[in-house]
């Protein structure tokens, strides 16, 4: 918990210093866990189902599938840690809120599209895995510690988590594998493709999307390189069990 809040940082300060998208996702995740714990909601009202959404018009499931990680538990705490750690660092290093929200929208729509194929009902872990993969590829020199035993560089983080899940559950975690696939498509077209195609960035948000966010602080130029906000840090990577 200290790693989440920082040394001596009040909870209120920690919460309001989070960038807006990460703050909303974290808040929604905690509130959903509390409501399920109090039996005001049930997981059956939250999971994603193509038939429930598009045949029964239960459109809220398009979002609730990304904010339910289980009732109040240590498992939920670990997921919140990953959201506020890796989603926060990605958002803080993004060119603007518009760029990070566009990344989140791409990931959400992609995961919803493949969910019926991969037979996934809850997509929060998959979305988290997508962001962890993108962060790990953008910070290749950051050294991480897993359970205080294994030390490795950031690009290995998604694979270490997969290996741990295989050992723990005895099968390959398809949610994390789908997250890696979606994250790699974004990373390739946003970070690799432009350098070989004259700077063309197909994953940048369109101007109409950026204008929706221009009422806030001025956005940085689109070509600003701010992907290294977490470079030089040692980050502890805890276990993130699957939500089954």
Steps between C-alpha positions, in 0.01 A plus 500: 500500500789731572626444147163610368469815706863599517699571812281697740262618226144561623232296324322813377817642348584166336151482350483852358854486361397213274434610141134515409452180297689283750310665786161427343594138427636447852193659662257298288689179580491561876133605501399196295686269737327662800155476340551131424636439851188664643284289266349807337634374168589150387766390248218372279396861442849608400657249260518555124273294278439579135144374523425693820639824356372496144185289532379606845638860484700464823760749380651564843682168468729659240661691788435293812697210356812719533445615859419178684796306640313321777366599844717665766806279537878490470449408136311826441775695678764357266294597197458853633876514550557407137245755377640789700861400430517416129192679367605807697855498363372455146253784540755732661745436216239535225506802271162610633183369663356471150779262396465276805120493480533404133729213600245387760218521245699295248578235763140483627349466151761243394443288810122518461538384140708194586321412825239274332783312323711459814189435713580766761229646721711743708759707315657712775803273537542490122493881476751525784725249319481713185625808685767304688634367169513846338670649806753217516599541134537877535725468805754231403766608750282505814589220741219325687491273802247217509412386854841626610660191345526545123647814345456570130454782249155639425437332160496164680222602741201373295671165444598465866136557597387242245755246627383558857138443398594180318675372812214613725203386291648237267384661175582792274312819601313599185404836647863607533591354160217696336615813684854454368371454144290818512782691669757389242288627211486843665868500589603400149295762316564775754868448590662294222305563180553883492880469495486291180221688323604864504355580843145398408316411821180307418406455867502869590153639579328707231473874545130488589586266788778730625270804483262333747774521764644844417295678766745365758874576515659547161606174339862440417601483133422161348866424430610562859688199631382450856488121526786473752336640813583194703855441377759443766253375761502168679141374511366215711268273298255307723299195405176565318278192525234435238140591569310180432 
